[in-house]
Coordinates of C-alpha atoms in Angstrom, one line a residue:
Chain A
X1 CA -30.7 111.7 8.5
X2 CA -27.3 109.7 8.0
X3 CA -25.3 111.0 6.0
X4 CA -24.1 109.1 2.8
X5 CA -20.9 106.6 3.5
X6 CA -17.8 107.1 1.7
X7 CA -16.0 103.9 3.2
X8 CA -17.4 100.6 3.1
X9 CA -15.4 97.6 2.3
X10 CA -15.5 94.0 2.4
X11 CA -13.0 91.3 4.4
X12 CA -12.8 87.8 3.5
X13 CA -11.8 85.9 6.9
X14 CA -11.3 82.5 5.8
X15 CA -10.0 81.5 9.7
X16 CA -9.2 82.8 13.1
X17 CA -6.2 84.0 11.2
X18 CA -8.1 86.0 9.6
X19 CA -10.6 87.6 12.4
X20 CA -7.4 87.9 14.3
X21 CA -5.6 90.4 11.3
X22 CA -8.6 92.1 11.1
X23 CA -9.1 92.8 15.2
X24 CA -5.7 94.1 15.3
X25 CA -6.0 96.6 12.3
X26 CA -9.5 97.8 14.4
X27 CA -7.8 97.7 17.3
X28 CA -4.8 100.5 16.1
X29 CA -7.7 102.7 15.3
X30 CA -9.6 102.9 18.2
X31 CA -10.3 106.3 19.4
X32 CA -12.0 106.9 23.1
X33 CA -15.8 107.8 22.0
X34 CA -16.5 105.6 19.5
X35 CA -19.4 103.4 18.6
X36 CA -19.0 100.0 16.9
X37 CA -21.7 97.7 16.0
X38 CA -21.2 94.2 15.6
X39 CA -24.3 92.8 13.3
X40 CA -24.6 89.0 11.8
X41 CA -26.3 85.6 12.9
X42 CA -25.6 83.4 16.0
X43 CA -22.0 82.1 15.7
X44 CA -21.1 84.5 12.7
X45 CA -18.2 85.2 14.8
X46 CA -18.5 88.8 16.7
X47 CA -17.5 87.9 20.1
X48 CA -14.5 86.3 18.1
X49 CA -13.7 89.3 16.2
X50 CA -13.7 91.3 19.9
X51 CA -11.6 89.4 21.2
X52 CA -9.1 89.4 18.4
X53 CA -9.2 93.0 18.8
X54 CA -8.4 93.0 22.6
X55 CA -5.9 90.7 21.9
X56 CA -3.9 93.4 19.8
X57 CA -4.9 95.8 22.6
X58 CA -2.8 93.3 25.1
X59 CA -5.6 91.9 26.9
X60 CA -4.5 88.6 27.9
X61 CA -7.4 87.9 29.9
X62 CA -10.4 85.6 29.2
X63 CA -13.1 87.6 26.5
X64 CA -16.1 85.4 27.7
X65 CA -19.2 86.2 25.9
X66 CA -21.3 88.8 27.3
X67 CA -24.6 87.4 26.3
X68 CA -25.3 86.3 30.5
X69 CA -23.9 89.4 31.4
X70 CA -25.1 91.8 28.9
X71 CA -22.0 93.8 29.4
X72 CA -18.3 92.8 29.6
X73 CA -15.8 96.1 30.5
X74 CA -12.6 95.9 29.6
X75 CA -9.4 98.7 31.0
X76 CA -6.2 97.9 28.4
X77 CA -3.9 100.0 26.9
X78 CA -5.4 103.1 28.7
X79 CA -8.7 102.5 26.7
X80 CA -12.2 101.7 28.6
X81 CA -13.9 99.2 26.6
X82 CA -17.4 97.5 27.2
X83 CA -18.3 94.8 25.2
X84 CA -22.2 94.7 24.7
X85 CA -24.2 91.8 23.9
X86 CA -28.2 92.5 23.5
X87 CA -29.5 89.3 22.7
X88 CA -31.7 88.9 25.8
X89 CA -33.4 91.9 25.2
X90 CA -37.3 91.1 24.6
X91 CA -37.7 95.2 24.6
X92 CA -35.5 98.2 23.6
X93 CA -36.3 99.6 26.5
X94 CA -34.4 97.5 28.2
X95 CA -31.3 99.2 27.1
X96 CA -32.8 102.0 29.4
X97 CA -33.5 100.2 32.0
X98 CA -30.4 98.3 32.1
X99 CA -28.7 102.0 32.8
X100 CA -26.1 101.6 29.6
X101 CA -26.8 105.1 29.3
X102 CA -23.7 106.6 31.2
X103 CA -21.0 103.9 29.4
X104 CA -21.8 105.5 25.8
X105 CA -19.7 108.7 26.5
X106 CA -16.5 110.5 25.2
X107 CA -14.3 108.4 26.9
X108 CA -15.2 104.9 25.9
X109 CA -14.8 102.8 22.9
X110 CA -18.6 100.5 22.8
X111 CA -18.3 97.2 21.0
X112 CA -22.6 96.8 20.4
X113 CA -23.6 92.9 19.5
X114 CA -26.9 92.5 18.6
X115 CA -27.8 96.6 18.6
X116 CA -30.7 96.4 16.6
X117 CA -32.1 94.6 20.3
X118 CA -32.1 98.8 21.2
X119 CA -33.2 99.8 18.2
X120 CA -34.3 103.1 18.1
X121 CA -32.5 104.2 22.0
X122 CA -29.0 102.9 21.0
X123 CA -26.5 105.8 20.0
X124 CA -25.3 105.4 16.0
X125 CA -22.9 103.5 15.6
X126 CA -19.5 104.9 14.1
X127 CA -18.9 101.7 12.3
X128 CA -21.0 99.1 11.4
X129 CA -19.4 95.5 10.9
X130 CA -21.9 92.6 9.4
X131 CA -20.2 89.2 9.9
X132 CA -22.1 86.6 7.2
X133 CA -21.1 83.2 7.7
X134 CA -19.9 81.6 4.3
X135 CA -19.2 77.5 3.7
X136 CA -16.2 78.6 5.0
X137 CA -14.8 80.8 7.3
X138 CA -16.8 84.8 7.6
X139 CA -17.7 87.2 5.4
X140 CA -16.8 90.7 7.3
X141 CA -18.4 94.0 6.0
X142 CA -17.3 96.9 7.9
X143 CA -19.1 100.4 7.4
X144 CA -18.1 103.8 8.3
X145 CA -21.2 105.8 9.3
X146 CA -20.4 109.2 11.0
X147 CA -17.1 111.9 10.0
X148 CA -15.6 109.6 13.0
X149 CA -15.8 106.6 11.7
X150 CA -14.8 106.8 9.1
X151 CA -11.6 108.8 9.9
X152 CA -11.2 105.3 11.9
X153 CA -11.3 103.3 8.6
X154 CA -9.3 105.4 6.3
X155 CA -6.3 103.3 5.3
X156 CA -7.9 100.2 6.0
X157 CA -10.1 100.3 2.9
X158 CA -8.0 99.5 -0.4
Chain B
X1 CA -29.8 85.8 64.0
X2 CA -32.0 86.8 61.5
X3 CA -30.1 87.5 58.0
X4 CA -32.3 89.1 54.8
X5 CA -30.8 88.4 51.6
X6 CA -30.6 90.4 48.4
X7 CA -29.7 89.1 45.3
X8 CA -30.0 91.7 42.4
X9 CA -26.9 91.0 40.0
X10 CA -28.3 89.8 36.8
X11 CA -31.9 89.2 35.8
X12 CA -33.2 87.6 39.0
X13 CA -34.6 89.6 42.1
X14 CA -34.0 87.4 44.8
X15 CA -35.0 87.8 48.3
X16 CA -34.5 85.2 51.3
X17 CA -34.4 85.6 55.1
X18 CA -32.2 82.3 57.0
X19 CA -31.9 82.2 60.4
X20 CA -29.2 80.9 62.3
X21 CA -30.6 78.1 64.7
X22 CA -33.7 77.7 62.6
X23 CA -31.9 77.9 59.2
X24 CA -34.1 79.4 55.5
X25 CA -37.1 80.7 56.6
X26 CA -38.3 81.9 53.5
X27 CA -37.2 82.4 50.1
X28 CA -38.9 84.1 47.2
X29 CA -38.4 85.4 43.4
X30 CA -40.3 87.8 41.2
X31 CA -40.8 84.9 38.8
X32 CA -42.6 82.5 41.4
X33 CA -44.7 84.8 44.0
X34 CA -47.7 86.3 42.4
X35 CA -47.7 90.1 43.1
X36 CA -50.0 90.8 40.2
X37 CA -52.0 92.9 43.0
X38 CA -48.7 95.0 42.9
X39 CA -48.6 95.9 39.5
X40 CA -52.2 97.0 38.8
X41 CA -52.9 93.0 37.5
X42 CA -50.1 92.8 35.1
X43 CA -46.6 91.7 35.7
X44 CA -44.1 93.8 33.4
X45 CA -42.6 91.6 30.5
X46 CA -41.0 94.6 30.0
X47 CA -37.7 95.5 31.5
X48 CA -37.3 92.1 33.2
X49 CA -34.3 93.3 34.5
X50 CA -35.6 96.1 36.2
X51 CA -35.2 95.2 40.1
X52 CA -36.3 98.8 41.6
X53 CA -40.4 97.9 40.8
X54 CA -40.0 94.4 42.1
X55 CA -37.6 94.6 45.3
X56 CA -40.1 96.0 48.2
X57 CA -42.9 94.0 47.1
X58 CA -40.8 91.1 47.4
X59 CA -39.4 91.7 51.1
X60 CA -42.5 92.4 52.2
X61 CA -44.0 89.0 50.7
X62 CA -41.0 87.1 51.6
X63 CA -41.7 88.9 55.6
X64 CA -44.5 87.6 55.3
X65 CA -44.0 84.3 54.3
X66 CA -41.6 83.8 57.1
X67 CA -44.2 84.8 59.4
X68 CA -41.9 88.0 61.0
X69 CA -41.7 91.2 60.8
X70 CA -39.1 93.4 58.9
X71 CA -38.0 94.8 62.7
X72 CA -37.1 90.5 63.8
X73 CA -34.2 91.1 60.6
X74 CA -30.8 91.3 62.4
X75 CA -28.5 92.2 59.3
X76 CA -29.0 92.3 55.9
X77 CA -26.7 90.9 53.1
X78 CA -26.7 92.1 49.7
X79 CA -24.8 90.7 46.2
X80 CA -22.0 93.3 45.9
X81 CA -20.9 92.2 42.5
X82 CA -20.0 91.0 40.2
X83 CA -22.6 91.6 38.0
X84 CA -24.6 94.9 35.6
X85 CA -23.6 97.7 37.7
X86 CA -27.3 99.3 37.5
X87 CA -28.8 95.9 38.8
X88 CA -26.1 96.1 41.5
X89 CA -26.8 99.1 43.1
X90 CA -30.5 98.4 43.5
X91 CA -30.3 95.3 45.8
X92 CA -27.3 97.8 47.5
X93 CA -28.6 101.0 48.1
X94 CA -32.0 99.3 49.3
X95 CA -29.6 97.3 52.0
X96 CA -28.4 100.0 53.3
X97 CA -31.8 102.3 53.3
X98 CA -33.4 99.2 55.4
X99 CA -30.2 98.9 57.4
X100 CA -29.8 102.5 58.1
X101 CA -33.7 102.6 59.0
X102 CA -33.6 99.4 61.1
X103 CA -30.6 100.0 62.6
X104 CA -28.6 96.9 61.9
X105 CA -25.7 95.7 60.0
X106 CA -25.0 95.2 56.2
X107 CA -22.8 92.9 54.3
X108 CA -21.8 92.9 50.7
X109 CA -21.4 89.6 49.5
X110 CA -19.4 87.9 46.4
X111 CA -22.4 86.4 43.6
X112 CA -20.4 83.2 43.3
X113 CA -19.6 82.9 47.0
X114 CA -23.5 82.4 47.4
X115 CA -23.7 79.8 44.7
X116 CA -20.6 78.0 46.3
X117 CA -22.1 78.0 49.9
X118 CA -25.6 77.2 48.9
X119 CA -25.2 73.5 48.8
X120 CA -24.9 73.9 52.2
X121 CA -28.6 74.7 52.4
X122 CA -29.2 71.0 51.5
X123 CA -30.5 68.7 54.3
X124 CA -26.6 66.6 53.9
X125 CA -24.7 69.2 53.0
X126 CA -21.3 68.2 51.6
X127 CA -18.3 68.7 53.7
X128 CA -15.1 70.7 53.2
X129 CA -13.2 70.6 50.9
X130 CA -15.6 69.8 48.1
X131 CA -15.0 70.6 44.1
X132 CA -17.6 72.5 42.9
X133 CA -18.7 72.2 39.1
X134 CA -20.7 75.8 38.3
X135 CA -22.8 74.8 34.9
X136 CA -25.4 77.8 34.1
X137 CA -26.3 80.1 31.0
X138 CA -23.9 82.4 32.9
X139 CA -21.0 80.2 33.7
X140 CA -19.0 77.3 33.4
X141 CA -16.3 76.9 36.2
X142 CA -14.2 74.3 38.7
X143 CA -13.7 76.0 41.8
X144 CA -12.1 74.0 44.9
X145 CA -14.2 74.9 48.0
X146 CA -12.0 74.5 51.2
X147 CA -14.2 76.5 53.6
X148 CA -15.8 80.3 53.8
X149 CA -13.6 82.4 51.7
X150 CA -11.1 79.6 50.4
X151 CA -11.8 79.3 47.0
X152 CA -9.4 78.4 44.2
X153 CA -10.5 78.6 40.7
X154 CA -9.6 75.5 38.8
X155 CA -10.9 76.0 35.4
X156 CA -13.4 78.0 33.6
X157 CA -14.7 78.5 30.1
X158 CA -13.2 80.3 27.9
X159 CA -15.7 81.9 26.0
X160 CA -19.6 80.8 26.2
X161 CA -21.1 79.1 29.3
X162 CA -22.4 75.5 28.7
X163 CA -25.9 76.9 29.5
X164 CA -25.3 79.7 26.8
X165 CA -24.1 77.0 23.9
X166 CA -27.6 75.1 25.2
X167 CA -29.8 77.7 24.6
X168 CA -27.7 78.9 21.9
X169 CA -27.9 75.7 19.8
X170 CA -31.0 75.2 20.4
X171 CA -32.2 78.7 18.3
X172 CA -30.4 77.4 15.3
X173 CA -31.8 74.3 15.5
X174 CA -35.3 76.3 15.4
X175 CA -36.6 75.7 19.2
X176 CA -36.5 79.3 20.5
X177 CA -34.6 81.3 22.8
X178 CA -33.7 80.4 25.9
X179 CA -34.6 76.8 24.6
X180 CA -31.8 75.0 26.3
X181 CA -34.5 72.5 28.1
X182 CA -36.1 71.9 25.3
X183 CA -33.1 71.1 23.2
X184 CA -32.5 68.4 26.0
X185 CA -36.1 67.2 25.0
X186 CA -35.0 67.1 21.4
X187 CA -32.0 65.0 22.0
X188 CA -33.3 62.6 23.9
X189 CA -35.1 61.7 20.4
X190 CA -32.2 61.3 18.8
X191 CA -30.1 58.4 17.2
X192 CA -26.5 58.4 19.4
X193 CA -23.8 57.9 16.9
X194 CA -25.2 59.4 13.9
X195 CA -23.4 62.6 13.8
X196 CA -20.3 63.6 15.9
X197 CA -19.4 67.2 17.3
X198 CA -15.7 67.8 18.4
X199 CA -15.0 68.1 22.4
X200 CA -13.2 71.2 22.5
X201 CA -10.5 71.1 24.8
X202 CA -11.2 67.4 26.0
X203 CA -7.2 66.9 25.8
X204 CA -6.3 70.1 26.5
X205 CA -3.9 69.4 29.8
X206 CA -5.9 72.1 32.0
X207 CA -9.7 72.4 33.6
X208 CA -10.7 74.9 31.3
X209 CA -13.6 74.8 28.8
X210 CA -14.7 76.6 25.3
X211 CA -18.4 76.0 23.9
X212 CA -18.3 78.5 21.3
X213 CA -16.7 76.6 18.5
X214 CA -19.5 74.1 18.8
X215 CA -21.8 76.7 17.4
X216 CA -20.1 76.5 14.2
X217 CA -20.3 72.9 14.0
X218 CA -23.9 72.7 14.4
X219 CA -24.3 75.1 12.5
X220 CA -22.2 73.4 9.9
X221 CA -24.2 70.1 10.0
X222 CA -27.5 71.8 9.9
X223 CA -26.7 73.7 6.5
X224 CA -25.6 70.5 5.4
X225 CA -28.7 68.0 6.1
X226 CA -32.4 68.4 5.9
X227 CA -33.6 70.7 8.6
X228 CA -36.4 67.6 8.8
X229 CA -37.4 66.5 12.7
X230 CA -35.1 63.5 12.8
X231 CA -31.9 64.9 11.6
X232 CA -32.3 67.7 14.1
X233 CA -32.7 65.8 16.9
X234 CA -29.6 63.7 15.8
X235 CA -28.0 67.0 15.6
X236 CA -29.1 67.9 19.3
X237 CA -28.4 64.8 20.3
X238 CA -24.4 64.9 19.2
X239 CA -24.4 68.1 20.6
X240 CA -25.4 67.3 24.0
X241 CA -22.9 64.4 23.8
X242 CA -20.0 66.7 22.8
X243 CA -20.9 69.0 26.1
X244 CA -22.0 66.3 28.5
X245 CA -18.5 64.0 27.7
X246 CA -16.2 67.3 28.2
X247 CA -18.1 68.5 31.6
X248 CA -18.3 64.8 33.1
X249 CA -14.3 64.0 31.7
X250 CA -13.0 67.5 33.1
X251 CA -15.2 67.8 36.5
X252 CA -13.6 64.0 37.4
X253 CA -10.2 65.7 36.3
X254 CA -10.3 68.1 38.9
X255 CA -11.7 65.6 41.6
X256 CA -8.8 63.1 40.5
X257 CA -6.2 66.0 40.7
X258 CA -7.1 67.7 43.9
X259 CA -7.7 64.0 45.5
X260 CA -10.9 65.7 47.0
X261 CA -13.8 63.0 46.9
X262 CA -17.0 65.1 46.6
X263 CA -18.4 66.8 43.8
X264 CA -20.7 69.6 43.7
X265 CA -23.1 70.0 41.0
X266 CA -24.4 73.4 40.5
X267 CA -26.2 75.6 38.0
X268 CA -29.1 75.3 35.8
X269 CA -27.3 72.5 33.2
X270 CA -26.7 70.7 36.3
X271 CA -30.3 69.3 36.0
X272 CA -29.7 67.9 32.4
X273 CA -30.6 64.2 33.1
X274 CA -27.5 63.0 30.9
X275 CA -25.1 65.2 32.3
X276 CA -26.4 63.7 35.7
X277 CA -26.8 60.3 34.6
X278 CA -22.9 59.8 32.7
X279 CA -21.6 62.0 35.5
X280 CA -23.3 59.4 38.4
X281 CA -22.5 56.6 36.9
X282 CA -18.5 57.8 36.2
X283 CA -18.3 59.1 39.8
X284 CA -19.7 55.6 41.5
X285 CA -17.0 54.0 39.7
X286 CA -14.4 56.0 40.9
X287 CA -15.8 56.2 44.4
X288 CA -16.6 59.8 44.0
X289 CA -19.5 61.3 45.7
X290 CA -21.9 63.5 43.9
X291 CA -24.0 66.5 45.1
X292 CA -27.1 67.8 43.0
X293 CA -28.0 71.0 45.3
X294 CA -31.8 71.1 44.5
X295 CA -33.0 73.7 41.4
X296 CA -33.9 76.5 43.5
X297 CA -30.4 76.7 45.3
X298 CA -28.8 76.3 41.8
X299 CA -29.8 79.5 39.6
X300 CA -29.6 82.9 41.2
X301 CA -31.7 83.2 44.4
X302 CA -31.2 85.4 47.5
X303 CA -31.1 82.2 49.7
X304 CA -27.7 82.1 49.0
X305 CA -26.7 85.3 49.4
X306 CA -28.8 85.2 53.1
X307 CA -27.0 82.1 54.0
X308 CA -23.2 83.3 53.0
X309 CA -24.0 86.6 54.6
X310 CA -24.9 84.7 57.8
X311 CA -21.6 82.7 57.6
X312 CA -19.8 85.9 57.6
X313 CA -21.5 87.9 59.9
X314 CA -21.0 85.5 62.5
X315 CA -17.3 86.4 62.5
X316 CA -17.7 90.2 61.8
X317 CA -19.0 92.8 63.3
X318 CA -19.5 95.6 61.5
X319 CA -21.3 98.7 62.1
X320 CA -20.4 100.0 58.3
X321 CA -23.4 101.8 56.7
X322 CA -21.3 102.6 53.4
X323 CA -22.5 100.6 50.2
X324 CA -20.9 100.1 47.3
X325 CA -20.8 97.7 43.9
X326 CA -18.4 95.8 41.9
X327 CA -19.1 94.6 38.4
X328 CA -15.7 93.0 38.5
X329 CA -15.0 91.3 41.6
X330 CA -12.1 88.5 41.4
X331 CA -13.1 85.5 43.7
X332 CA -9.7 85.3 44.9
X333 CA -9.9 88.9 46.8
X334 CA -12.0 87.7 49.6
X335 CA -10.9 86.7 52.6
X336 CA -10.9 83.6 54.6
X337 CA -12.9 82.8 58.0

């Protein structure tokens, strides 16, 4: 069973401004090992909130979406980031099949869009961010869900 | 010689065997060639992207088809990246098992170097130097093709491929995923003018593209009118405007600025019959000559990777029996013939 949060808060990103403040506050508090899910509708913004966080990271590369690719990796600022998209899958087994198995270890930080895809197979997430897209600009609700998530968001919730 | 081709990168097995006098002999997919016998009558909708079930029924059929046998095979080329690790190593480690066993040669060749060669397959190929539009659900890029292994990037998206903002679109318009065709259909139903979508980066000074703000207009304009038949195919149709005007305006960019008269149209959005029809029409004017490699050369097939094997193993010889993969793999690292 998961245990009960103690951290949940809600963002108001009214523009890329916004998603961009938010990315580099994640982005300081990034610890190797840990599990993020990004959850929320087509265009609600999560590749745009990833790349906002590399950004802050120093990646001054292109963040392309990894919905073709399935998985983006990412070496900056002696971190080893995969970006995850799981949109394609029809199947959570997929996820298995795929072999994502071996990037969800102690040394990575895994950026999950679209985890409920690999429902069920998918490590927990740490944190949990639901983007809800408002009349304008996002809605951000970010999550702790395990001791080490949760150590990531302390501060950050008022 | 006798080159097979594996192409395992993404979600397509693709197997091919080209010759060098007699050119493709064969070419096959797991999508097109019925090996229902394989699979005990069902084909696995499960784990499309799993290669290792698929592969050695597909060399055999494709041996088959090109009425040889797997001992005629002189080398074998394999996609070395980029592309999912996992899905890499497949189409790899089976090269080299097959090499190793038949004693020949193995080649690790560059995903996008196939897709830039294979209009070269074509009956009139295009000559050096050609540019090189790459439209697909995976990418979105201007290269400048000067020959084997001279490749410049010009431009590329910045965020979603075209194909990706197609089939993207058309789920929040309601038409399923991947729906991209489909959307096409839609559009062509639509009133032009009615609504108008932004053309990101149409002015932006460079080659490069982004798609994904477009999602947020659509989205916009279908919370704001009734989801009812006609406004969504207005709304598809503005939105295949908005893509169609920034590919044609930025693909002629690069032709006018490299002063290279052929274009090469490539990818799965390539057979979008606006794209084709504003691009044609454009290009005539300017006395620019477009290519539109057929379908099956466009999306990921291990013709390609056969044929830009074969270009290279003509100039190497290479005993090497080591395989490896690389999910990244910069264009720019390879080397010239």
């Amino acid at each position: 069973m998961h245990r009960r949060n103690h951290i949940q808060f809600t963002r108001y990103l009214r523009d890329e401004a916004a998603t961009n403040a938010l990315g580099a506050e994640l982005a300081a508090r990034l610890e190797p090992g840990l599990i993020i899910y990004l959850c929320g509708d087509l265009g609600a913004g999560k590749t745009a909130l990833t790349r906002a966080i590399l950004r802050a990271l120093g990646f001054v590369g292109k963040v392309k979406s990894p919905t073709y690719t399935l998985v983006e990796p990412y070496e900056v600022s002696r971190l080893n980031l995969y970006h995850f998209d799981f949109y394609r899958f029809n199947d959570p087994h997929e996820w298995l099949d795929a072999g994502f198995r071996d990037y969800f270890n102690a040394e990575s930080i895994c950026l999950v869009e679209w985890p409920e895809k690999a429902d069920g197979l998918l490590p927990p997430a740490d944190v949990r961010i639901l983007l809800e897209i408002q009349d304008v600009g996002r809605m951000a609700d970010i999550t702790a869900e395990t001791k080490k998530g949760e150590q990531c968001l302390q501060r950050m919730a008022q | 010689m006798l080159t097979l081709g594996i192409e395992t990168s993404c979600d397509e097995t693709g197997i091919a065997l080209y010759h060098g006098e007699r050119g493709l002999l064969a070419h096959a997919l797991h999508s097109q060639v019925a090996m229902h016998a394989e699979y005990g009558g069902v084909v696995p909708e499960l784990a499309s992207r799993d290669h290792i079930r698929r592969i050695v029924p597909l060399i055999r059929e494709t041996v088959k088809m090109a009425a040889c046998e797997l001992s005629d095979v002189d080398a074998i080329a394999y996609t070395q990246g980029p592309g999912l690790a996992g899905a890499l190593l497949v189409g790899a480690s089976v090269a080299a098992a097959l090499a190793y066993a038949l004693n020949i040669p193995t080649l690790g060749v560059h995903h996008l170097e196939g897709h830039l060669l294979s209009p070269l397959l074509e009956e009139n190929p295009p000559a050096f130097t050609f540019i090189a539009l790459l439209v697909s659900g995976g990418h979105t890029q201007l290269m400048e093709v000067g020959g084997v292994g001279r490749y410049a990037l010009l431009g590329e998206t910045l965020d979603d491929a075209a194909g990706e903002a197609f089939d993207k679109t058309a789920k929040l318009l309601g038409l399923g995923y991947p729906g991209g065709p489909a959307l096409s259909k839609l559009a062509e139903q639509g009133t032009p003018g009615r609504f108008k979508l932004p053309r990101p980066m149409i002015n932006s000074g460079d080659l490069n593209f982004s798609f994904s703000g477009l999602k947020t207009a659509v989205l916009t304009l279908a919370r704001k009118h009734a989801p009812d038949e006609a406004s969504r195919a207005d709304i598809a149709r503005a939105f295949q405007e908005a893509i169609v005007e920034v590919l044609t305006v930025k693909a002629l960019a690069a032709v006018q600025q490299t002063g290279h008269r052929r274009l090469v149209v490539a990818g799965g959005v390539g057979a979008n019959r606006q794209l084709r029809a504003q691009l044609s029409g454009a290009a005539q004017r300017q006395g620019i000559d477009v290519y539109y490699p057929k379908l099956e050369f466009c999306t990921d097939n291990g013709a390609m990777i056969a044929f830009a094997g074969a270009q290279r193993l003509r100039h190497l010889n290479t005993q090497d029996r080591r395989f490896n993969v690389r999910a990244r793999w910069e264009l720019n690292q390879l080397e010239a013939v």
